[in-house]
Coordinates of C-alpha atoms in Angstrom, one line a residue:
M1 CA 14.5 26.3 -28.4
A2 CA 12.5 26.5 -32.1
T3 CA 13.4 30.1 -32.2
V4 CA 17.2 30.3 -31.0
G5 CA 18.8 29.1 -34.7
P6 CA 16.6 32.4 -36.7
L7 CA 17.2 34.8 -34.3
A8 CA 21.0 34.3 -33.9
L9 CA 21.2 34.1 -37.8
F10 CA 19.0 37.6 -37.9
S11 CA 21.7 39.0 -35.5
I12 CA 24.5 38.1 -37.5
G13 CA 23.0 39.5 -40.1
L14 CA 22.3 43.2 -38.9
Q15 CA 26.5 42.9 -38.0
L16 CA 27.1 42.2 -41.7
K17 CA 28.5 45.4 -42.5
F18 CA 31.7 45.8 -44.9
E19 CA 32.7 49.3 -43.9
G20 CA 36.7 49.8 -42.9
W21 CA 38.0 46.5 -44.7
R22 CA 40.6 48.2 -46.1
Q23 CA 42.7 47.9 -42.4
Q24 CA 41.9 44.5 -41.5
F25 CA 42.6 43.6 -45.7
A26 CA 45.9 40.8 -44.3
Q27 CA 43.7 39.4 -41.9
I28 CA 40.5 38.6 -44.1
S29 CA 43.0 37.7 -46.6
T30 CA 44.5 35.2 -44.3
A31 CA 41.3 34.0 -43.1
M32 CA 40.0 33.5 -46.3
I33 CA 43.2 32.0 -47.8
Y34 CA 43.0 29.3 -45.4
K35 CA 39.1 28.9 -45.4
L36 CA 38.6 29.0 -49.5
I37 CA 41.8 27.2 -50.9
L38 CA 44.8 25.5 -48.4
A39 CA 41.9 24.0 -46.2
P40 CA 40.1 22.1 -49.1
A41 CA 43.3 21.7 -50.8
L42 CA 44.6 19.6 -47.8
V43 CA 41.3 17.5 -47.7
L44 CA 41.7 16.4 -51.5
L45 CA 45.5 15.7 -50.8
F46 CA 44.8 13.3 -47.7
A47 CA 42.1 11.4 -50.0
L48 CA 44.4 11.2 -53.2
L49 CA 47.1 9.7 -51.0
L50 CA 44.8 7.8 -48.7
G51 CA 43.3 6.9 -52.3
V52 CA 39.2 7.6 -50.9
K53 CA 37.3 8.0 -53.4
G54 CA 33.1 8.5 -54.1
P55 CA 30.6 10.2 -52.3
V56 CA 32.6 10.5 -49.2
A57 CA 35.8 12.4 -50.9
R58 CA 33.5 14.4 -53.2
I59 CA 31.5 15.7 -50.1
S60 CA 34.5 15.9 -47.3
I61 CA 36.5 17.7 -50.3
F62 CA 33.3 20.0 -51.4
E63 CA 32.2 20.5 -47.4
A64 CA 35.8 22.3 -46.3
A65 CA 35.6 24.4 -49.9
M66 CA 32.6 26.1 -47.9
P67 CA 32.8 30.0 -46.9
T68 CA 33.3 31.0 -43.3
L69 CA 29.5 30.6 -41.7
V70 CA 27.2 31.7 -38.8
T71 CA 29.2 30.1 -36.5
S72 CA 32.1 31.6 -35.9
G73 CA 30.4 34.8 -35.6
I74 CA 28.3 33.5 -33.1
I75 CA 31.1 32.2 -31.1
A76 CA 33.5 35.5 -31.5
E77 CA 30.4 37.7 -30.2
Q78 CA 29.4 35.5 -27.0
Y79 CA 33.6 35.1 -26.2
H80 CA 33.6 38.6 -27.3
L81 CA 36.7 38.3 -30.0
N82 CA 37.1 40.7 -32.6
A83 CA 33.3 40.1 -33.9
K84 CA 33.7 43.2 -36.4
L85 CA 36.6 41.2 -38.2
V86 CA 35.0 38.0 -38.1
N87 CA 31.7 39.1 -39.9
L88 CA 33.9 40.8 -42.7
V89 CA 34.7 37.4 -43.2
I90 CA 31.7 36.0 -43.3
G91 CA 30.6 38.5 -45.7
F92 CA 33.9 38.3 -47.8
S93 CA 34.0 34.8 -48.4
I94 CA 30.1 34.4 -49.0
V95 CA 30.7 36.4 -52.0
I96 CA 34.2 34.7 -52.9
G97 CA 32.5 31.1 -51.6
L98 CA 30.1 31.3 -54.6
M99 CA 33.2 31.8 -57.4
T100 CA 35.4 29.2 -54.9
T101 CA 33.3 26.3 -54.1
A102 CA 32.8 26.5 -58.5
L103 CA 36.3 26.5 -59.1
W104 CA 36.2 23.2 -56.6
D105 CA 33.7 21.5 -58.3
L106 CA 35.5 21.5 -61.4
V107 CA 38.7 19.7 -59.4
I108 CA 36.7 17.3 -57.1
R109 CA 35.3 16.2 -61.0
F110 CA 38.4 15.7 -62.3
A111 CA 40.6 14.6 -59.5
I112 CA 38.2 12.2 -57.6
A113 CA 36.7 9.5 -60.1

């Protein structure tokens, strides 16, 4: 059982290819806008509306801002969904997520005291 996680990561890593992204740009950008911008903004809004502050709010917002990772690729592969699209979203969201999570860190510092 201890080898399942590393093997899954290795399998997904082998599938990460950035070719053919132009044909699926609309789907990739929609997924990444939701995952990297809209979802953390909604969590921030709810935290502010409900008055949640401190580490719970900061961690919740930051976790919502994290890039799409391997689990979605495993699920797409297991259920024969569009694994190529999911792997493109994973690859691009990791790269772009490095920048957006830094921006969300700044937003969190100013919005949640």
